[in-house]
Amino acid sequence: MKKIISILVIIILVVLCSFYYISNSVKNNISDFVSNNENFSTSKNEIKSGLFNTSGILEGVISKAQAKNYIRKYLNTALFSISANDRAEILEEFDEDQDIVPYDISFRYTYDIKHSPLGLAGGFESNGKIKILTPEYALILKQLFGTDEFLNVNIIKNLSDTKTALKFENANFEGFSTKNLEILSTNDNDGKIKDVAIKLGNFSLIDQIKIIIDDINTNISYDKAVDFSDIKSLIDINYNSELKIKSAEISGIGGSVKLANITDNAHSNNDGDMMAAKENLKIGEISIFNNVLKNANLAVSVKADKNLVGKFIEASEHVDFLDDKNALNKIFNAFGKGLEMNIDNFSVENSANNSLNFNLMMSLKDLKDIDVNNEEDFINKIAPNFALKGEFNAIPDIKTFLSPYLTDTELSTLNDIENSEFFVRNSDKLSLKFAYDPQKIDILINDKISLKQYGGILGIFATRDDAEIQRTATNLITLLGDVSAYYTSQAQFANNLSDMTNVHLEDEKYLITNNKKCLEIEISGFDIIVKKSLDQYDRICQKLYQDYTVANSLEQGKFSVFQVEP
């Protein structure tokens, strides 16, 4: 496998090199093929010129250092989405590895060019083959492709762009094989990408796990030429992509998974203030350990404020932004119209045409004046601007859908689930709807069932609130018991509450909840007084007052030391 990876690296390097000088160096003369070329050194350049046809042989060497720089450049671009620190660590490890490219890459490019009598300036078509001359690489290529002349290159250049078609010889090496691999691309005269397509007749990898994929066709096109070294420029570029796969199989000791008739279509609309993308994946048939599902469909859509995406890219390029609160503040305060992610439809059918379907909408927007250093402020401003809702349907029900795959005993275990209050049974389907309530910071099932009834709420906001409220309620009970016990043992109160309890009180009287003064404690005669305090109208305090223990304490108002059990 290591040999295969090494060979693929060589192929990429040579393809990039040949593409670069053909598409960008050629102006009018054939000799311009190699003039001022910094990507390789030329050892031979033979040209036979004709009125309409020109042929030639070009031999060159890509040094180990040049080859490694190629890989580093594209690795750095590919890692744009991770933090700067993580990217630097990966690149440092890459720089220290001396075996990435063990030898210089010597190659021969033999070509024929069709052109006008006036030269190449008006356009041309070139057909050629690349042969690897470095003995160590050539030996491996012969094992993989059966030849060291492994790549055919067709180039059509006109005044506005260059179309390149790379056709590889069929590969067969130690259980790894490919058939009819082609890579097609169109670039403008500055080398920016306008479209890319990949065709592959068959891919096989047979080892402990067997992978076989037949008839892969994929392409992506852009409305503007793309420079992937400038990631931020992608914000204003639209794309259309398509993927088709006839079949795919992964099998091993435990069984096999087979997919048939796979299609994936995606496009973006990045006009205006928002980036928007939609994708639709369809699989005609899925066989999992001989259990068949069919007509699987997944449609998703994403929208994001361009300013938000730009700030995210800037932060990821310069800092480890997940650990840098200043960078996070910039991102959150650039939310604007925010971020929306939807599963517009997920559906699948069983072998008897019964089906499951699911949809989900989630968004976060309209954030302003966010300060991640202030956790309470952060939660207070995010919670009401977060939205979540979705629906699950089983037609006619879950048990019927799973009946082709499970035994009667296994199906019977689903009775409690289907009959629970979470599901609503209609004449033709079993349904579950859910939605986030920003006022209650809760998720409601079928508009009536609160998840708080089931041991807590899903979501970072309420989980943290509930923990703070529970802690305050526990502290209140502890404080009342401590103070009563102190009076019982000393027959008097101390001058300060802190001398009678280990529960922390700010300014000797405020019981704090998430940095807010929600409750005030004081001593009056033989009574311990519990009352609402300075921040009583704050959201977290309002939630605290709904807690059973706290609500009862506030209702009673005062506790005689003779009534509180220590």
Coordinates of C-alpha atoms in Angstrom, one line a residue:
M1 CA 0.0 0.0 0.0
K2 CA 2.9 2.4 0.8
K3 CA 4.2 1.8 -2.7
I4 CA 0.8 2.7 -4.2
I5 CA 0.7 5.9 -2.2
S6 CA 4.2 6.8 -3.4
I7 CA 3.2 6.2 -7.0
L8 CA 0.0 8.3 -6.7
V9 CA 2.1 11.2 -5.4
I10 CA 4.5 10.9 -8.3
I11 CA 1.5 10.9 -10.7
I12 CA 0.1 14.1 -9.2
L13 CA 3.4 15.9 -9.3
V14 CA 4.0 15.1 -13.0
V15 CA 0.5 15.9 -14.0
L16 CA 0.6 19.3 -12.2
C17 CA 4.0 20.0 -13.8
S18 CA 2.9 19.1 -17.3
F19 CA -0.3 20.9 -17.0
Y20 CA 1.4 24.1 -15.7
Y21 CA 3.8 24.7 -18.5
I22 CA 1.4 23.7 -21.2
S23 CA -1.5 26.0 -20.1
N24 CA 0.5 29.0 -18.9
S25 CA 3.9 29.1 -20.5
V26 CA 2.9 28.7 -24.2
K27 CA 2.5 32.0 -25.9
N28 CA 3.4 31.6 -29.5
N29 CA 6.6 29.6 -30.0
I30 CA 7.1 26.0 -29.2
S31 CA 10.3 26.9 -27.4
D32 CA 8.1 28.7 -24.8
F33 CA 7.2 25.3 -23.5
V34 CA 10.2 25.5 -21.2
S35 CA 11.3 29.1 -21.1
N36 CA 11.5 30.6 -17.6
N37 CA 10.0 27.4 -16.1
E38 CA 10.7 27.1 -12.4
N39 CA 8.9 23.8 -11.9
F40 CA 11.5 21.5 -13.4
S41 CA 14.9 21.7 -15.0
T42 CA 15.2 20.8 -18.7
S43 CA 17.7 18.2 -19.8
K44 CA 16.4 17.8 -23.4
N45 CA 14.1 19.7 -25.7
E46 CA 13.9 18.5 -29.3
I47 CA 11.4 20.1 -31.7
K48 CA 10.4 19.3 -35.2
S49 CA 8.3 22.1 -36.6
G50 CA 5.9 22.0 -39.5
L51 CA 3.3 24.3 -41.1
F52 CA 0.3 22.7 -39.3
N53 CA 1.9 20.1 -37.1
T54 CA 4.8 20.1 -34.6
S55 CA 6.2 17.2 -32.6
G56 CA 8.8 17.2 -29.9
I57 CA 10.4 15.4 -27.0
L58 CA 10.9 17.2 -23.7
E59 CA 12.9 15.6 -20.9
G60 CA 13.1 17.2 -17.5
V61 CA 13.8 16.6 -13.8
I62 CA 11.7 17.6 -10.8
S63 CA 14.0 17.7 -7.8
K64 CA 13.1 16.1 -4.5
A65 CA 12.8 19.6 -3.0
Q66 CA 10.6 20.9 -5.8
A67 CA 8.4 17.8 -5.6
K68 CA 8.1 18.2 -1.8
N69 CA 7.2 21.9 -2.2
Y70 CA 4.4 20.9 -4.6
I71 CA 2.9 18.6 -2.0
R72 CA 3.3 21.1 0.8
K73 CA 1.6 23.8 -1.2
Y74 CA -1.5 21.8 -1.8
L75 CA -1.5 20.2 1.7
N76 CA -1.5 23.7 3.1
T77 CA -4.5 24.7 1.0
A78 CA -6.4 21.5 1.8
L79 CA -6.0 22.1 5.5
F80 CA -7.5 25.6 5.5
S81 CA -10.5 24.6 7.6
I82 CA -8.4 23.5 10.7
S83 CA -6.8 25.9 13.2
A84 CA -3.5 27.6 12.4
N85 CA -1.7 25.7 15.2
D86 CA -2.9 22.3 14.1
R87 CA -2.1 23.1 10.5
A88 CA 1.4 24.3 11.5
E89 CA 2.0 21.0 13.5
I90 CA 1.0 18.9 10.5
L91 CA 3.2 20.9 8.1
E92 CA 6.1 20.7 10.6
E93 CA 5.9 16.9 10.7
F94 CA 5.7 16.9 6.9
D95 CA 8.8 19.1 6.6
E96 CA 10.7 16.7 9.0
D97 CA 9.9 13.6 7.0
Q98 CA 12.8 13.0 4.6
D99 CA 11.2 10.0 2.9
I100 CA 8.1 11.7 1.3
V101 CA 9.9 12.0 -2.0
P102 CA 13.0 9.7 -1.9
Y103 CA 14.3 10.5 -5.4
D104 CA 14.3 13.2 -8.0
I105 CA 11.6 12.6 -10.7
S106 CA 13.0 12.4 -14.2
F107 CA 10.4 12.3 -17.0
R108 CA 10.0 12.4 -20.8
Y109 CA 7.1 14.1 -22.5
T110 CA 6.6 13.1 -26.1
Y111 CA 4.0 15.2 -27.9
D112 CA 2.4 16.1 -31.2
I113 CA 0.7 19.5 -31.7
K114 CA -1.8 20.7 -34.3
H115 CA -1.8 24.4 -34.9
S116 CA -2.4 27.1 -37.5
P117 CA 0.4 28.3 -39.8
L118 CA 0.7 31.4 -37.7
G119 CA 1.9 29.5 -34.6
L120 CA 0.3 28.7 -31.3
A121 CA -1.1 32.1 -30.3
G122 CA -4.5 31.4 -31.9
G123 CA -4.8 28.0 -30.1
F124 CA -3.7 24.5 -30.6
E125 CA -4.4 20.8 -29.7
S126 CA -1.6 18.7 -28.2
N127 CA -1.5 14.9 -27.7
G128 CA 1.4 13.4 -25.7
K129 CA 2.6 10.7 -23.3
I130 CA 4.5 11.0 -20.1
K131 CA 7.2 8.4 -19.3
I132 CA 9.0 8.2 -15.9
L133 CA 12.8 7.8 -16.3
T134 CA 13.9 7.6 -12.7
P135 CA 14.8 3.8 -12.4
E136 CA 13.3 3.4 -8.9
Y137 CA 10.0 5.0 -9.8
A138 CA 9.9 3.4 -13.3
L139 CA 10.2 -0.1 -11.7
I140 CA 7.2 0.4 -9.5
L141 CA 5.2 2.0 -12.2
K142 CA 5.8 -1.0 -14.4
Q143 CA 4.5 -3.2 -11.6
L144 CA 1.4 -1.0 -11.2
F145 CA 0.5 0.0 -14.7
G146 CA 2.5 -2.6 -16.7
T147 CA 4.5 0.3 -18.2
D148 CA 6.5 3.4 -17.1
E149 CA 4.8 5.4 -19.9
F150 CA 1.6 5.5 -17.9
L151 CA -0.2 8.8 -18.8
N152 CA -1.7 10.2 -21.9
V153 CA -2.2 14.0 -22.0
N154 CA -4.5 15.8 -24.4
I155 CA -4.6 19.6 -24.3
I156 CA -6.8 21.9 -26.3
K157 CA -5.9 25.6 -25.8
N158 CA -7.8 28.6 -27.2
L159 CA -7.8 32.3 -26.5
S160 CA -9.8 32.1 -23.2
D161 CA -8.9 28.8 -21.6
T162 CA -7.2 25.4 -21.7
K163 CA -8.9 22.0 -21.6
T164 CA -6.8 19.1 -20.3
A165 CA -7.6 15.4 -20.5
L166 CA -5.4 13.0 -18.6
K167 CA -5.9 9.3 -19.4
F168 CA -4.1 6.8 -17.2
E169 CA -3.2 3.3 -18.2
N170 CA -5.1 0.6 -16.3
A171 CA -3.5 -0.3 -13.0
N172 CA -3.2 -3.7 -11.3
F173 CA -0.9 -4.2 -8.3
E174 CA -1.2 -6.4 -5.2
G175 CA -5.0 -6.4 -5.1
F176 CA -5.3 -2.8 -6.2
S177 CA -6.7 -2.1 -9.7
T178 CA -8.2 0.7 -11.7
K179 CA -9.7 0.7 -15.2
N180 CA -10.3 3.6 -17.6
L181 CA -9.3 6.5 -15.3
E182 CA -9.6 9.9 -16.8
I183 CA -9.3 13.4 -15.3
L184 CA -10.7 16.3 -17.3
S185 CA -10.3 20.0 -16.4
T186 CA -10.7 23.4 -17.8
N187 CA -8.5 26.3 -16.7
D188 CA -8.4 30.0 -17.6
N189 CA -5.2 31.6 -18.9
D190 CA -4.2 32.4 -15.3
G191 CA -4.3 28.7 -14.3
K192 CA -7.5 29.1 -12.3
I193 CA -10.0 26.2 -12.4
K194 CA -13.3 26.5 -14.3
D195 CA -14.4 22.8 -14.1
V196 CA -13.1 19.4 -13.2
A197 CA -14.4 15.9 -14.1
I198 CA -13.3 12.4 -13.1
K199 CA -14.3 9.2 -14.9
L200 CA -13.4 5.7 -13.6
G201 CA -14.6 2.5 -15.1
N202 CA -13.7 0.3 -12.1
F203 CA -11.8 0.6 -8.8
S204 CA -10.9 -2.5 -6.8
L205 CA -9.0 -2.9 -3.5
I206 CA -8.9 -6.5 -2.3
D207 CA -7.2 -7.1 1.0
Q208 CA -8.7 -8.1 4.3
I209 CA -11.6 -5.9 3.2
K210 CA -12.7 -5.9 -0.4
I211 CA -13.8 -2.7 -2.0
I212 CA -15.2 -2.7 -5.6
I213 CA -16.7 0.4 -7.3
D214 CA -18.0 0.4 -10.9
D215 CA -18.6 3.3 -13.3
I216 CA -17.7 6.5 -11.4
N217 CA -18.5 9.8 -13.1
T218 CA -18.2 13.1 -11.2
N219 CA -17.9 16.7 -12.3
I220 CA -18.0 20.1 -10.8
S221 CA -18.1 23.5 -12.5
Y222 CA -17.9 27.1 -11.3
D223 CA -19.5 30.3 -12.6
K224 CA -16.1 32.0 -12.1
A225 CA -12.6 30.6 -12.3
V226 CA -11.3 29.4 -8.9
D227 CA -8.0 29.9 -7.2
F228 CA -8.0 27.5 -4.3
S229 CA -5.0 29.2 -2.7
D230 CA -7.4 32.1 -2.0
I231 CA -10.1 30.3 0.0
K232 CA -11.9 33.5 0.9
S233 CA -12.6 34.2 -2.8
L234 CA -14.9 31.1 -2.9
I235 CA -17.5 33.1 -0.9
D236 CA -18.7 34.8 -4.1
I237 CA -18.4 31.8 -6.4
N238 CA -21.2 29.4 -7.4
Y239 CA -20.8 25.8 -8.3
N240 CA -22.7 22.9 -9.8
S241 CA -21.6 19.3 -9.1
E242 CA -22.8 15.8 -10.1
L243 CA -21.8 12.3 -9.0
K244 CA -22.9 9.0 -10.5
I245 CA -21.8 5.6 -9.4
K246 CA -23.3 2.4 -10.9
S247 CA -22.5 0.2 -7.9
A248 CA -20.2 -0.1 -4.9
E249 CA -19.5 -3.0 -2.6
I250 CA -17.6 -3.3 0.7
S251 CA -17.2 -6.8 2.1
G252 CA -15.2 -8.6 4.7
I253 CA -15.3 -11.5 7.1
G254 CA -18.6 -10.4 8.7
G255 CA -20.6 -9.8 5.5
S256 CA -21.0 -7.2 2.8
V257 CA -22.6 -3.8 2.1
K258 CA -23.7 -3.1 -1.5
L259 CA -25.0 0.1 -3.0
A260 CA -26.5 0.5 -6.5
N261 CA -27.5 3.5 -8.7
I262 CA -25.9 6.3 -6.6
T263 CA -26.4 9.9 -7.7
D264 CA -25.5 13.1 -5.9
N265 CA -26.4 16.6 -7.2
A266 CA -25.3 19.8 -5.5
H267 CA -25.3 23.5 -6.4
S268 CA -24.8 26.8 -4.6
N269 CA -26.3 30.3 -4.9
N270 CA -23.9 32.7 -3.3
D271 CA -25.3 35.9 -4.6
G272 CA -26.3 38.7 -2.2
D273 CA -25.4 38.6 1.5
M274 CA -25.8 34.8 1.9
M275 CA -24.0 31.7 0.9
A276 CA -26.5 29.0 0.0
A277 CA -26.0 25.4 -1.0
K278 CA -28.3 22.4 -1.7
E279 CA -27.4 18.8 -2.1
N280 CA -29.5 15.7 -3.0
L281 CA -28.1 12.2 -2.6
K282 CA -30.1 9.2 -3.9
I283 CA -29.3 5.5 -3.7
G284 CA -31.4 3.1 -5.7
E285 CA -30.7 0.0 -3.6
I286 CA -28.8 -0.7 -0.4
S287 CA -28.0 -4.3 0.7
I288 CA -26.7 -4.7 4.2
F289 CA -25.8 -8.3 5.0
N290 CA -28.4 -9.3 2.4
N291 CA -31.1 -7.1 3.9
V292 CA -32.4 -4.8 1.2
L293 CA -33.5 -1.2 1.4
K294 CA -34.3 0.9 -1.6
N295 CA -35.0 4.5 -2.8
A296 CA -32.9 6.2 -0.1
N297 CA -32.9 9.9 -0.4
L298 CA -31.1 12.6 1.5
A299 CA -31.7 16.3 0.6
V300 CA -29.8 18.9 2.7
S301 CA -29.5 22.7 2.5
V302 CA -27.2 25.2 4.2
K303 CA -27.3 29.0 4.3
A304 CA -24.7 31.2 6.0
D305 CA -24.1 34.9 6.2
K306 CA -21.0 35.8 4.0
N307 CA -19.6 38.1 6.6
L308 CA -19.8 35.2 9.1
V309 CA -18.0 32.8 6.7
G310 CA -15.3 35.4 6.0
K311 CA -14.6 36.0 9.7
F312 CA -14.4 32.3 10.2
I313 CA -11.9 31.9 7.4
E314 CA -9.8 34.8 8.7
A315 CA -9.8 33.4 12.3
S316 CA -8.8 29.9 11.1
E317 CA -6.0 31.2 9.1
H318 CA -4.3 33.2 11.8
V319 CA -5.1 31.8 15.3
D320 CA -6.2 28.6 17.1
F321 CA -9.6 30.3 17.2
L322 CA -11.5 27.7 19.2
D323 CA -9.2 28.6 22.1
D324 CA -9.0 32.3 21.4
K325 CA -12.0 34.2 22.8
N326 CA -11.3 37.4 20.9
A327 CA -11.4 35.5 17.7
L328 CA -14.7 33.8 18.7
N329 CA -16.2 37.2 19.6
K330 CA -15.4 38.4 16.1
I331 CA -17.1 35.3 14.6
F332 CA -20.2 35.5 16.8
N333 CA -20.6 39.2 16.3
A334 CA -20.4 38.7 12.5
F335 CA -23.4 36.4 12.5
G336 CA -25.8 38.8 10.9
K337 CA -28.4 36.7 9.1
G338 CA -26.6 33.7 10.7
L339 CA -26.4 30.1 9.9
E340 CA -29.2 27.7 8.8
M341 CA -28.8 23.9 8.3
N342 CA -31.6 21.8 7.1
I343 CA -32.3 18.1 6.4
D344 CA -35.0 18.9 3.9
N345 CA -35.8 15.2 3.5
F346 CA -34.3 11.9 4.5
S347 CA -36.4 8.9 3.4
V348 CA -35.9 5.2 2.7
E349 CA -38.1 2.3 1.7
N350 CA -38.0 -1.4 2.7
S351 CA -38.4 -4.3 0.4
A352 CA -42.2 -4.2 0.9
N353 CA -42.5 -0.5 -0.1
N354 CA -43.0 0.7 3.5
S355 CA -41.1 3.8 4.3
L356 CA -39.4 6.1 6.9
N357 CA -38.9 9.8 6.5
F358 CA -37.4 12.6 8.6
N359 CA -36.8 16.3 8.3
L360 CA -34.9 18.8 10.5
M361 CA -34.4 22.6 10.5
M362 CA -31.8 24.3 12.7
S363 CA -30.7 27.9 12.7
L364 CA -28.8 30.5 14.7
K365 CA -29.0 34.2 13.7
D366 CA -29.4 37.8 14.7
L367 CA -26.7 37.7 17.3
K368 CA -25.4 41.1 18.5
D369 CA -22.9 42.3 21.2
I370 CA -21.8 38.8 22.1
D371 CA -19.1 38.4 24.7
V372 CA -17.9 34.8 25.1
N373 CA -15.9 35.9 28.2
N374 CA -19.3 36.4 29.9
E375 CA -20.9 33.0 29.9
E376 CA -24.3 34.2 31.1
D377 CA -24.4 36.9 28.5
F378 CA -23.4 34.4 25.9
I379 CA -26.2 32.0 26.8
N380 CA -28.8 34.7 27.3
K381 CA -28.2 36.1 23.8
I382 CA -27.8 32.8 21.9
A383 CA -30.7 30.9 23.5
P384 CA -33.6 33.1 22.1
N385 CA -32.0 33.2 18.7
F386 CA -31.6 29.4 18.3
A387 CA -34.3 27.5 16.3
L388 CA -34.8 23.8 16.0
K389 CA -37.7 21.8 14.7
G390 CA -38.3 18.5 12.8
E391 CA -40.6 15.6 12.1
F392 CA -40.2 11.8 11.9
N393 CA -42.8 9.5 10.1
A394 CA -43.0 5.8 9.8
I395 CA -45.4 4.6 7.2
P396 CA -47.4 2.7 8.4
D397 CA -45.3 2.2 11.5
I398 CA -41.8 1.3 12.7
K399 CA -42.6 -2.4 13.3
T400 CA -44.0 -2.9 9.8
F401 CA -41.0 -1.2 8.2
L402 CA -38.6 -3.4 10.1
S403 CA -40.6 -6.6 9.8
P404 CA -38.6 -7.9 6.7
Y405 CA -35.4 -7.8 8.8
L406 CA -36.3 -8.8 12.4
T407 CA -37.9 -11.8 14.1
D408 CA -41.3 -11.6 15.8
T409 CA -39.5 -11.6 19.2
E410 CA -37.3 -8.7 18.2
L411 CA -40.3 -6.8 16.8
S412 CA -42.2 -7.2 20.0
T413 CA -39.6 -5.1 21.9
L414 CA -40.8 -2.1 19.8
N415 CA -44.3 -2.2 21.3
D416 CA -43.5 0.1 24.2
I417 CA -41.7 2.6 21.9
E418 CA -44.6 2.8 19.4
N419 CA -47.2 3.1 22.2
S420 CA -45.3 5.7 24.1
E421 CA -46.5 9.3 24.4
F422 CA -43.8 10.4 22.1
F423 CA -45.6 9.0 19.0
V424 CA -48.9 10.0 17.5
R425 CA -50.6 7.2 15.5
N426 CA -52.7 8.3 12.5
S427 CA -54.6 6.2 10.0
D428 CA -51.6 5.8 7.7
K429 CA -48.5 6.6 9.7
L430 CA -46.7 6.9 13.1
S431 CA -45.4 10.4 13.7
L432 CA -43.2 12.3 16.0
K433 CA -42.8 16.1 15.9
F434 CA -40.3 18.2 17.9
A435 CA -39.5 21.9 18.3
Y436 CA -37.3 24.0 20.5
D437 CA -39.1 26.6 22.6
P438 CA -36.7 29.6 23.2
Q439 CA -38.8 31.0 26.0
K440 CA -38.7 27.8 28.1
I441 CA -35.4 26.7 26.7
D442 CA -36.9 23.3 26.2
I443 CA -37.7 20.9 23.4
L444 CA -41.4 20.0 23.0
I445 CA -42.5 16.8 21.5
N446 CA -45.8 16.9 19.5
D447 CA -46.4 20.5 20.9
K448 CA -47.1 19.2 24.5
I449 CA -44.4 16.9 26.0
S450 CA -41.4 18.6 27.6
L451 CA -38.1 16.8 27.6
K452 CA -37.6 18.3 31.1
Q453 CA -39.9 15.5 32.3
Y454 CA -37.3 13.0 31.2
G455 CA -34.3 14.0 33.3
G456 CA -33.2 17.2 31.6
I457 CA -33.3 19.2 28.4
L458 CA -31.3 18.6 25.3
G459 CA -29.0 21.5 24.4
I460 CA -26.1 23.4 25.9
F461 CA -28.1 26.3 27.1
A462 CA -30.7 24.6 29.4
T463 CA -28.3 21.9 30.5
R464 CA -26.0 24.6 32.0
D465 CA -29.0 26.6 33.4
D466 CA -30.4 23.5 35.1
A467 CA -27.1 22.7 36.6
E468 CA -26.8 26.2 38.1
I469 CA -30.4 26.1 39.4
Q470 CA -29.9 22.7 41.0
R471 CA -26.7 23.9 42.6
T472 CA -28.4 27.0 44.1
A473 CA -31.4 25.0 45.4
T474 CA -29.0 22.5 47.0
N475 CA -27.0 25.4 48.6
L476 CA -30.1 27.0 49.9
I477 CA -31.2 23.8 51.7
T478 CA -27.6 23.3 53.1
L479 CA -27.5 26.9 54.3
L480 CA -30.8 26.7 56.1
G481 CA -29.7 23.5 57.8
D482 CA -26.2 24.9 58.7
V483 CA -27.6 28.1 60.3
S484 CA -30.2 26.2 62.3
A485 CA -27.6 23.7 63.5
Y486 CA -25.3 26.6 64.6
Y487 CA -28.1 28.2 66.6
T488 CA -29.0 24.9 68.2
S489 CA -25.4 24.3 69.3
Q490 CA -24.5 27.9 70.3
A491 CA -27.9 29.2 71.4
Q492 CA -27.3 32.3 69.3
F493 CA -26.5 33.5 65.8
A494 CA -23.0 34.6 64.8
N495 CA -22.5 38.2 63.5
N496 CA -21.9 36.9 60.0
L497 CA -23.7 34.2 58.0
S498 CA -20.3 33.0 56.7
D499 CA -19.4 32.0 60.2
M500 CA -22.3 29.7 60.4
T501 CA -22.1 28.0 56.9
N502 CA -19.7 27.0 54.2
V503 CA -22.1 28.0 51.5
H504 CA -20.7 31.0 49.7
L505 CA -22.6 34.3 50.1
E506 CA -21.6 37.4 48.3
D507 CA -21.5 40.5 50.6
E508 CA -22.6 38.2 53.4
K509 CA -26.2 37.9 52.1
Y510 CA -26.5 37.2 48.4
L511 CA -26.9 33.6 47.2
I512 CA -25.4 33.7 43.6
T513 CA -26.7 31.8 40.6
N514 CA -24.6 32.1 37.4
N515 CA -23.1 35.4 38.7
K516 CA -26.5 36.9 39.4
K517 CA -27.9 37.9 42.8
C518 CA -31.1 36.0 42.7
L519 CA -31.7 35.3 46.4
E520 CA -31.0 37.3 49.6
I521 CA -30.6 35.7 53.0
E522 CA -30.8 37.6 56.3
I523 CA -31.4 36.9 60.0
S524 CA -34.3 38.6 61.8
G525 CA -34.9 37.6 65.4
F526 CA -35.2 33.9 65.5
D527 CA -36.0 33.7 61.8
I528 CA -33.9 33.0 58.6
I529 CA -35.4 35.2 55.8
V530 CA -35.3 34.1 52.2
K531 CA -36.4 36.6 49.5
K532 CA -35.8 37.7 45.9
S533 CA -32.9 40.0 45.4
L534 CA -31.3 42.6 43.1
D535 CA -31.3 40.6 39.9
Q536 CA -34.8 39.1 40.4
Y537 CA -35.9 40.0 36.8
D538 CA -32.9 38.4 35.1
R539 CA -33.7 35.3 33.0
I540 CA -31.7 32.9 35.1
C541 CA -33.3 34.2 38.3
Q542 CA -36.8 33.8 36.9
K543 CA -36.0 30.2 36.0
L544 CA -34.6 29.7 39.5
Y545 CA -37.8 30.9 41.1
Q546 CA -39.7 28.1 39.3
D547 CA -37.6 25.4 41.0
Y548 CA -39.8 23.5 43.5
T549 CA -37.4 23.9 46.5
V550 CA -36.8 27.6 45.8
A551 CA -40.4 28.4 45.0
N552 CA -41.5 26.8 48.3
S553 CA -38.8 28.7 50.2
L554 CA -39.9 32.0 48.7
E555 CA -43.5 31.3 49.4
Q556 CA -42.8 30.6 53.1
G557 CA -40.4 33.6 53.2
K558 CA -39.0 33.0 56.7
F559 CA -37.8 29.9 58.6
S560 CA -37.7 29.8 62.4
V561 CA -34.6 28.1 63.6
F562 CA -36.9 25.9 65.7
Q563 CA -38.6 24.7 62.4
V564 CA -35.5 23.9 60.3
E565 CA -34.2 20.4 60.8
P566 CA -30.4 20.6 60.9

